[in-house]
PDB file of C-alpha atoms (C1' of nucleotides) in Angstrom:
ATOM      1  CA  MET G  25     152.226-224.289 -14.720  1.00 78.00           C
ATOM      2  CA  SER G  26     153.280-221.129 -13.048  1.00 91.00           C
ATOM      3  CA  ARG G  27     154.761-217.963 -14.409  1.00 97.00           C
ATOM      4  CA  ILE G  28     155.725-214.675 -12.805  1.00 98.00           C
ATOM      5  CA  ILE G  29     153.687-211.725 -13.968  1.00 98.00           C
ATOM      6  CA  LYS G  30     155.859-209.397 -16.036  1.00 98.00           C
ATOM      7  CA  ALA G  31     155.836-205.633 -16.099  1.00 98.00           C
ATOM      8  CA  LYS G  32     154.641-205.610 -19.669  1.00 98.00           C
ATOM      9  CA  ALA G  33     151.379-207.233 -18.623  1.00 98.00           C
ATOM     10  CA  LEU G  34     150.833-204.569 -15.988  1.00 98.00           C
ATOM     11  CA  ARG G  35     151.199-201.741 -18.490  1.00 96.00           C
ATOM     12  CA  ALA G  36     149.205-203.118 -21.380  1.00 92.00           C
ATOM     13  CA  LYS G  37     145.681-203.050 -19.982  1.00 97.00           C
ATOM     14  CA  ARG G  38     143.745-200.278 -18.378  1.00 98.00           C
ATOM     15  CA  THR G  39     143.764-200.017 -14.613  1.00 98.00           C
ATOM     16  CA  VAL G  40     140.241-201.215 -13.972  1.00 98.00           C
ATOM     17  CA  ALA G  41     140.642-204.162 -16.325  1.00 98.00           C
ATOM     18  CA  LEU G  42     143.842-205.108 -14.517  1.00 98.00           C
ATOM     19  CA  ALA G  43     142.106-205.079 -11.153  1.00 98.00           C
ATOM     20  CA  ARG G  44     139.686-207.684 -12.458  1.00 98.00           C
ATOM     21  CA  TRP G  45     142.435-209.590 -14.252  1.00 98.00           C
ATOM     22  CA  LEU G  46     144.423-209.996 -11.035  1.00 98.00           C
ATOM     23  CA  LEU G  47     141.697-212.110  -9.474  1.00 98.00           C
ATOM     24  CA  GLY G  48     142.768-215.748  -9.484  1.00 98.00           C
ATOM     25  CA  LYS G  49     146.451-214.853  -9.760  1.00 98.00           C
ATOM     26  CA  HIS G  50     148.672-215.673  -6.795  1.00 98.00           C
ATOM     27  CA  LEU G  51     150.434-213.320  -4.442  1.00 98.00           C
ATOM     28  CA  VAL G  52     153.716-215.017  -3.589  1.00 98.00           C
ATOM     29  CA  ARG G  53     155.846-214.165  -0.582  1.00 98.00           C
ATOM     30  CA  ARG G  54     159.308-215.417   0.269  1.00 98.00           C
ATOM     31  CA  GLY G  55     160.098-214.770   3.908  1.00 91.00           C
ATOM     32  CA  GLU G  56     163.391-214.180   5.647  1.00 87.00           C
ATOM     33  CA  ASP G  57     163.664-217.901   6.267  1.00 93.00           C
ATOM     34  CA  GLY G  58     163.349-218.628   2.564  1.00 95.00           C
ATOM     35  CA  ARG G  59     159.958-220.241   2.828  1.00 96.00           C
ATOM     36  CA  VAL G  60     157.607-219.400  -0.016  1.00 98.00           C
ATOM     37  CA  VAL G  61     153.897-218.911   0.495  1.00 98.00           C
ATOM     38  CA  ALA G  62     151.369-218.342  -2.274  1.00 98.00           C
ATOM     39  CA  ARG G  63     147.816-217.137  -1.818  1.00 98.00           C
ATOM     40  CA  MET G  64     145.236-216.658  -4.519  1.00 98.00           C
ATOM     41  CA  ILE G  65     144.058-213.076  -4.931  1.00 98.00           C
ATOM     42  CA  LEU G  66     140.342-212.810  -4.213  1.00 98.00           C
ATOM     43  CA  GLU G  67     139.611-209.101  -3.875  1.00 98.00           C
ATOM     44  CA  THR G  68     141.036-205.987  -5.519  1.00 99.00           C
ATOM     45  CA  GLU G  69     140.294-202.308  -5.932  1.00 98.00           C
ATOM     46  CA  ALA G  70     141.399-199.934  -8.700  1.00 99.00           C
ATOM     47  CA  TYR G  71     142.664-196.379  -8.190  1.00 98.00           C
ATOM     48  CA  ASP G  72     143.222-194.555 -11.428  1.00 98.00           C
ATOM     49  CA  GLY G  73     144.887-191.217 -11.973  1.00 98.00           C
ATOM     50  CA  GLU G  74     144.856-187.751 -10.457  1.00 98.00           C
ATOM     51  CA  ARG G  75     141.295-187.243 -11.670  1.00 98.00           C
ATOM     52  CA  ASP G  76     140.152-190.122  -9.442  1.00 98.00           C
ATOM     53  CA  LEU G  77     139.333-188.289  -6.224  1.00 98.00           C
ATOM     54  CA  ALA G  78     139.659-191.490  -4.218  1.00 98.00           C
ATOM     55  CA  CYS G  79     143.226-192.049  -5.433  1.00 98.00           C
ATOM     56  CA  HIS G  80     146.127-190.862  -3.323  1.00 98.00           C
ATOM     57  CA  ALA G  81     147.467-189.117  -6.415  1.00 98.00           C
ATOM     58  CA  ARG G  82     144.476-186.754  -6.432  1.00 98.00           C
ATOM     59  CA  ALA G  83     146.757-184.086  -4.950  1.00 97.00           C
ATOM     60  CA  GLY G  84     149.446-184.728  -7.505  1.00 98.00           C
ATOM     61  CA  ARG G  85     152.988-185.892  -7.058  1.00 97.00           C
ATOM     62  CA  THR G  86     154.257-185.769  -3.474  1.00 97.00           C
ATOM     63  CA  ARG G  87     156.894-187.683  -1.600  1.00 96.00           C
ATOM     64  CA  ARG G  88     154.378-190.316  -0.691  1.00 97.00           C
ATOM     65  CA  THR G  89     152.716-190.660  -4.092  1.00 98.00           C
ATOM     66  CA  ALA G  90     155.895-190.544  -6.164  1.00 98.00           C
ATOM     67  CA  VAL G  91     155.932-194.314  -6.517  1.00 98.00           C
ATOM     68  CA  LEU G  92     152.489-194.229  -8.118  1.00 98.00           C
ATOM     69  CA  TYR G  93     154.038-192.399 -11.069  1.00 98.00           C
ATOM     70  CA  ALA G  94     156.560-195.150 -11.663  1.00 98.00           C
ATOM     71  CA  PRO G  95     155.901-197.562 -14.511  1.00 98.00           C
ATOM     72  CA  GLY G  96     153.690-200.501 -13.587  1.00 98.00           C
ATOM     73  CA  GLY G  97     155.310-203.335 -11.694  1.00 98.00           C
ATOM     74  CA  HIS G  98     156.269-201.837  -8.358  1.00 98.00           C
ATOM     75  CA  TRP G  99     154.761-202.097  -4.894  1.00 99.00           C
ATOM     76  CA  TYR G 100     153.155-199.186  -3.115  1.00 98.00           C
ATOM     77  CA  VAL G 101     152.837-199.838   0.608  1.00 98.00           C
ATOM     78  CA  TYR G 102     151.555-197.227   3.025  1.00 98.00           C
ATOM     79  CA  LEU G 103     150.345-196.993   6.585  1.00 98.00           C
ATOM     80  CA  CYS G 104     146.628-196.440   7.077  1.00 98.00           C
ATOM     81  CA  TYR G 105     144.989-195.217  10.273  1.00 98.00           C
ATOM     82  CA  GLY G 106     148.378-195.399  11.904  1.00 98.00           C
ATOM     83  CA  ILE G 107     147.988-199.142  12.230  1.00 98.00           C
ATOM     84  CA  HIS G 108     147.492-201.069   9.010  1.00 98.00           C
ATOM     85  CA  GLU G 109     149.898-201.554   6.140  1.00 98.00           C
ATOM     86  CA  MET G 110     148.154-201.465   2.755  1.00 98.00           C
ATOM     87  CA  LEU G 111     149.579-203.298  -0.229  1.00 99.00           C
ATOM     88  CA  ASN G 112     149.086-201.864  -3.711  1.00 99.00           C
ATOM     89  CA  LEU G 113     150.413-202.864  -7.099  1.00 99.00           C
ATOM     90  CA  VAL G 114     151.421-199.896  -9.238  1.00 98.00           C
ATOM     91  CA  VAL G 115     150.146-200.330 -12.796  1.00 98.00           C
ATOM     92  CA  GLY G 116     150.054-198.460 -16.074  1.00 98.00           C
ATOM     93  CA  PRO G 117     152.693-196.467 -17.951  1.00 98.00           C
ATOM     94  CA  ARG G 118     155.204-194.128 -16.358  1.00 98.00           C
ATOM     95  CA  ASP G 119     153.660-190.859 -15.179  1.00 98.00           C
ATOM     96  CA  TRP G 120     150.122-192.211 -15.044  1.00 98.00           C
ATOM     97  CA  PRO G 121     149.557-192.631 -11.281  1.00 98.00           C
ATOM     98  CA  ALA G 122     147.481-195.757 -10.787  1.00 98.00           C
ATOM     99  CA  ALA G 123     147.457-198.677  -8.427  1.00 98.00           C
ATOM    100  CA  ILE G 124     145.472-201.697  -7.401  1.00 99.00           C
ATOM    101  CA  LEU G 125     144.845-202.321  -3.724  1.00 99.00           C
ATOM    102  CA  LEU G 126     145.005-205.982  -2.755  1.00 99.00           C
ATOM    103  CA  ARG G 127     142.097-206.266  -0.360  1.00 99.00           C
ATOM    104  CA  GLY G 128     141.855-210.003  -0.004  1.00 98.00           C
ATOM    105  CA  VAL G 129     143.638-213.274  -0.628  1.00 98.00           C
ATOM    106  CA  GLU G 130     142.908-216.846   0.435  1.00 98.00           C
ATOM    107  CA  GLY G 131     142.676-216.884   4.213  1.00 97.00           C
ATOM    108  CA  ALA G 132     143.000-213.120   4.635  1.00 98.00           C
ATOM    109  CA  ASN G 133     139.969-210.949   4.105  1.00 97.00           C
ATOM    110  CA  GLY G 134     140.718-207.226   4.289  1.00 98.00           C
ATOM    111  CA  PRO G 135     143.736-205.183   3.182  1.00 98.00           C
ATOM    112  CA  GLY G 136     145.203-204.903   6.664  1.00 98.00           C
ATOM    113  CA  ARG G 137     144.937-208.641   7.162  1.00 98.00           C
ATOM    114  CA  VAL G 138     146.584-209.442   3.837  1.00 99.00           C
ATOM    115  CA  THR G 139     149.784-207.643   4.795  1.00 98.00           C
ATOM    116  CA  LYS G 140     149.741-208.961   8.324  1.00 98.00           C
ATOM    117  CA  ALA G 141     149.269-212.541   7.127  1.00 98.00           C
ATOM    118  CA  LEU G 142     152.242-212.360   4.759  1.00 98.00           C
ATOM    119  CA  GLY G 143     154.561-210.155   6.769  1.00 98.00           C
ATOM    120  CA  ILE G 144     154.399-207.236   4.362  1.00 98.00           C
ATOM    121  CA  GLY G 145     155.385-203.747   5.470  1.00 98.00           C
ATOM    122  CA  ARG G 146     156.536-200.375   4.220  1.00 98.00           C
ATOM    123  CA  ALA G 147     160.036-201.698   3.687  1.00 98.00           C
ATOM    124  CA  LEU G 148     158.622-203.044   0.417  1.00 98.00           C
ATOM    125  CA  ASN G 149     157.422-199.650  -0.742  1.00 98.00           C
ATOM    126  CA  GLY G 150     158.919-199.007  -4.183  1.00 98.00           C
ATOM    127  CA  ALA G 151     160.246-202.537  -4.563  1.00 98.00           C
ATOM    128  CA  THR G 152     159.803-204.502  -7.757  1.00 98.00           C
ATOM    129  CA  ALA G 153     156.734-206.674  -8.071  1.00 98.00           C
ATOM    130  CA  THR G 154     157.781-208.467 -11.238  1.00 98.00           C
ATOM    131  CA  GLY G 155     160.567-210.678  -9.986  1.00 97.00           C
ATOM    132  CA  ARG G 156     161.714-212.657  -6.974  1.00 98.00           C
ATOM    133  CA  ALA G 157     164.275-210.072  -5.914  1.00 97.00           C
ATOM    134  CA  SER G 158     162.001-208.213  -3.506  1.00 98.00           C
ATOM    135  CA  GLY G 159     160.598-211.384  -1.964  1.00 98.00           C
ATOM    136  CA  LEU G 160     157.086-210.435  -3.094  1.00 98.00           C
ATOM    137  CA  TRP G 161     155.688-211.028  -6.556  1.00 98.00           C
ATOM    138  CA  ILE G 162     152.675-212.250  -8.498  1.00 98.00           C
ATOM    139  CA  GLU G 163     152.279-215.505 -10.393  1.00 98.00           C
ATOM    140  CA  ASP G 164     149.794-216.863 -12.867  1.00 98.00           C
ATOM    141  CA  ARG G 165     149.199-220.450 -11.855  1.00 98.00           C
ATOM    142  CA  GLY G 166     146.641-221.195 -14.491  1.00 98.00           C
ATOM    143  CA  MET G 167     143.476-220.454 -12.547  1.00 97.00           C
ATOM    144  CA  ARG G 168     140.719-219.572 -14.952  1.00 97.00           C
ATOM    145  CA  VAL G 169     138.205-217.060 -13.689  1.00 98.00           C
ATOM    146  CA  SER G 170     134.824-216.931 -15.310  1.00 97.00           C
ATOM    147  CA  ARG G 171     133.202-213.565 -15.655  1.00 95.00           C
ATOM    148  CA  ARG G 172     130.234-214.562 -13.570  1.00 96.00           C
ATOM    149  CA  ALA G 173     132.442-215.632 -10.649  1.00 98.00           C
ATOM    150  CA  VAL G 174     133.392-211.984 -10.235  1.00 98.00           C
ATOM    151  CA  SER G 175     131.281-209.281  -8.670  1.00 98.00           C
ATOM    152  CA  ALA G 176     131.943-205.568  -9.019  1.00 98.00           C
ATOM    153  CA  THR G 177     131.002-203.143  -6.258  1.00 98.00           C
ATOM    154  CA  PRO G 178     131.829-199.601  -5.204  1.00 98.00           C
ATOM    155  CA  ARG G 179     135.146-199.143  -3.451  1.00 98.00           C
ATOM    156  CA  VAL G 180     135.228-199.300   0.323  1.00 98.00           C
ATOM    157  CA  GLY G 181     135.843-196.348   2.616  1.00 98.00           C
ATOM    158  CA  VAL G 182     136.108-193.633  -0.006  1.00 98.00           C
ATOM    159  CA  ASP G 183     132.935-191.641   0.533  1.00 97.00           C
ATOM    160  CA  TYR G 184     135.078-188.547   0.881  1.00 97.00           C
ATOM    161  CA  ALA G 185     135.734-188.749  -2.863  1.00 98.00           C
ATOM    162  CA  GLY G 186     132.211-187.630  -3.685  1.00 97.00           C
ATOM    163  CA  ALA G 187     129.301-189.454  -5.261  1.00 97.00           C
ATOM    164  CA  VAL G 188     130.806-189.783  -8.725  1.00 98.00           C
ATOM    165  CA  TRP G 189     134.118-191.347  -7.756  1.00 98.00           C
ATOM    166  CA  ALA G 190     132.908-193.223  -4.704  1.00 98.00           C
ATOM    167  CA  GLY G 191     130.186-194.636  -6.912  1.00 98.00           C
ATOM    168  CA  LYS G 192     132.524-196.266  -9.435  1.00 98.00           C
ATOM    169  CA  ARG G 193     132.259-200.035  -9.209  1.00 98.00           C
ATOM    170  CA  TRP G 194     135.995-200.561  -9.168  1.00 98.00           C
ATOM    171  CA  ARG G 195     136.141-203.189  -6.427  1.00 98.00           C
ATOM    172  CA  PHE G 196     136.245-206.754  -7.671  1.00 98.00           C
ATOM    173  CA  VAL G 197     135.585-209.877  -5.653  1.00 98.00           C
ATOM    174  CA  LEU G 198     136.159-213.451  -6.743  1.00 98.00           C
ATOM    175  CA  GLU G 199     133.760-215.789  -5.050  1.00 89.00           C
ATOM    176  CA  ALA G 200     135.902-218.497  -3.464  1.00 63.00           C
ATOM    177  CA  PRO G 201     136.364-221.281  -5.968  1.00 59.00           C
ATOM    178  CA  THR G 202     134.415-224.302  -4.836  1.00 52.00           C
ATOM    179  CA  LYS G 203     135.652-227.832  -5.358  1.00 46.00           C
ATOM    180  CA  ALA G 204     132.305-229.348  -4.673  1.00 41.00           C
ATOM    181  CA  PRO G 205     130.059-229.974  -7.611  1.00 40.00           C
ATOM    182  CA  GLY G 206     128.089-226.876  -8.264  1.00 39.00           C
ATOM    183  CA  ARG G 207     124.481-226.706  -7.391  1.00 40.00           C
ATOM    184  CA  PRO G 208     122.351-228.387  -9.961  1.00 43.00           C
ATOM    185  CA  ARG G 209     121.737-226.133 -12.860  1.00 36.00           C
ATOM    186  CA  PRO G 210     118.524-224.307 -12.121  1.00 41.00           C
ATOM    187  CA  LYS G 211     115.978-226.145 -14.117  1.00 37.00           C
ATOM    188  CA  SER G 212     115.025-223.818 -16.873  1.00 37.00           C
ATOM    189  CA  THR G 213     111.414-223.278 -16.241  1.00 38.00           C
ATOM    190  CA  SER G 214     109.495-223.343 -19.413  1.00 39.00           C
ATOM    191  CA  ALA G 215     108.139-219.970 -18.547  1.00 40.00           C
ATOM    192  CA  PRO G 216     107.695-217.765 -21.547  1.00 40.00           C
ATOM    193  CA  ARG G 217     110.800-215.776 -22.432  1.00 35.00           C
ATOM    194  CA  ARG G 218     108.924-212.580 -22.750  1.00 32.00           C
ATOM    195  CA  ALA G 219     105.701-211.305 -21.516  1.00 30.00           C
TER     196      ALA G 219
ATOM    197  C1'  DT D  14     154.864-175.880  13.730  1.00 67.57           C
ATOM    198  C1'  DA D  15     149.748-176.935  14.602  1.00 67.57           C
ATOM    199  C1'  DC D  16     146.345-179.008  13.214  1.00 67.57           C
ATOM    200  C1'  DT D  17     143.107-182.765  10.600  1.00 67.57           C
ATOM    201  C1'  DC D  18     141.987-187.053   8.880  1.00 67.57           C
ATOM    202  C1'  DG D  19     142.374-191.329   6.891  1.00 67.57           C
ATOM    203  C1'  DA D  20     141.782-197.057   0.733  1.00 67.57           C
ATOM    204  C1'  DT D  21     140.905-200.475   8.796  1.00 67.57           C
ATOM    205  C1'  DC D  22     140.221-203.575  12.461  1.00 67.57           C
ATOM    206  C1'  DG D  23     138.856-205.659  16.727  1.00 67.57           C
ATOM    207  C1'  DG D  24     136.514-205.197  20.778  1.00 67.57           C
ATOM    208  C1'  DA D  25     132.480-203.265  23.622  1.00 67.57           C
TER     209       DA D  25
ATOM    210  C1'  DC Y   1     129.514-197.937  17.989  1.00 67.57           C
ATOM    211  C1'  DC Y   2     134.207-196.512  19.308  1.00 67.57           C
ATOM    212  C1'  DG Y   3     139.167-196.107  20.119  1.00 67.57           C
ATOM    213  C1'  DA Y   4     143.815-197.149  18.473  1.00 67.57           C
ATOM    214  C1'  DT Y   5     147.777-194.790  16.465  1.00 67.57           C
ATOM    215  C1'  DC Y   6     150.840-192.058  13.325  1.00 67.57           C
ATOM    216  C1'  DG Y   7     152.371-189.920   9.084  1.00 67.57           C
ATOM    217  C1'  DA Y   8     151.045-187.190   5.042  1.00 67.57           C
ATOM    218  C1'  DG Y   9     149.053-183.153   3.635  1.00 67.57           C
ATOM    219  C1'  DT Y  10     147.670-178.518   4.396  1.00 67.57           C
ATOM    220  C1'  DA Y  11     147.505-174.061   6.324  1.00 67.57           C
ATOM    221  C1'  DA Y  12     149.893-170.607   8.726  1.00 67.57           C
TER     222       DA Y  12
END
DNA sequence: TACTCGATCGGA
DNA sequence: CCGATCGAGTAA
């Protein structure tokens, strides 16, 4: 079972909830040669609105941030540190600038490595993320993610945003699904429940 | 036009 | 820890 994520789904929930929801979905890339590669999304980060001082839209609408104001379902790709391409999924309704940075997928840990691994560059900036047309989309392949398999931490590299915004735990990490039988359930010690 | 500084990474 | 490397944003 495998279905392409539709724009509607990317506009219904709030940005932070979507960042968590994307964990376990698959980033699917069709290359020039027609080969299709799918990697499970393992790490995301939410950027939400002009008020969010870590978000590129903090300075409002500019040539670069224009795509963030598009309705959810487009790609936002930009160059960071002059070297690394960063892949973001624009989410939310039109005119609410928000995006989710894809920081990690199976086999690629780190936003710069994700794009390098899948051959993603700025040519995809503004392209649709909700269909095969752009060669890059997201699929739900039925992976179920339990709440406790996800950890939430502060976003990386945004100290400049100040304590309040840098402190938001808007980075979500899915611990790699393990096939092996889980560790034996910790024997519930018969210790008293309360002191 | 002249600056400054990054949503990072790999190597010393 | 440091340098790479370049475009967006800002000030002038």
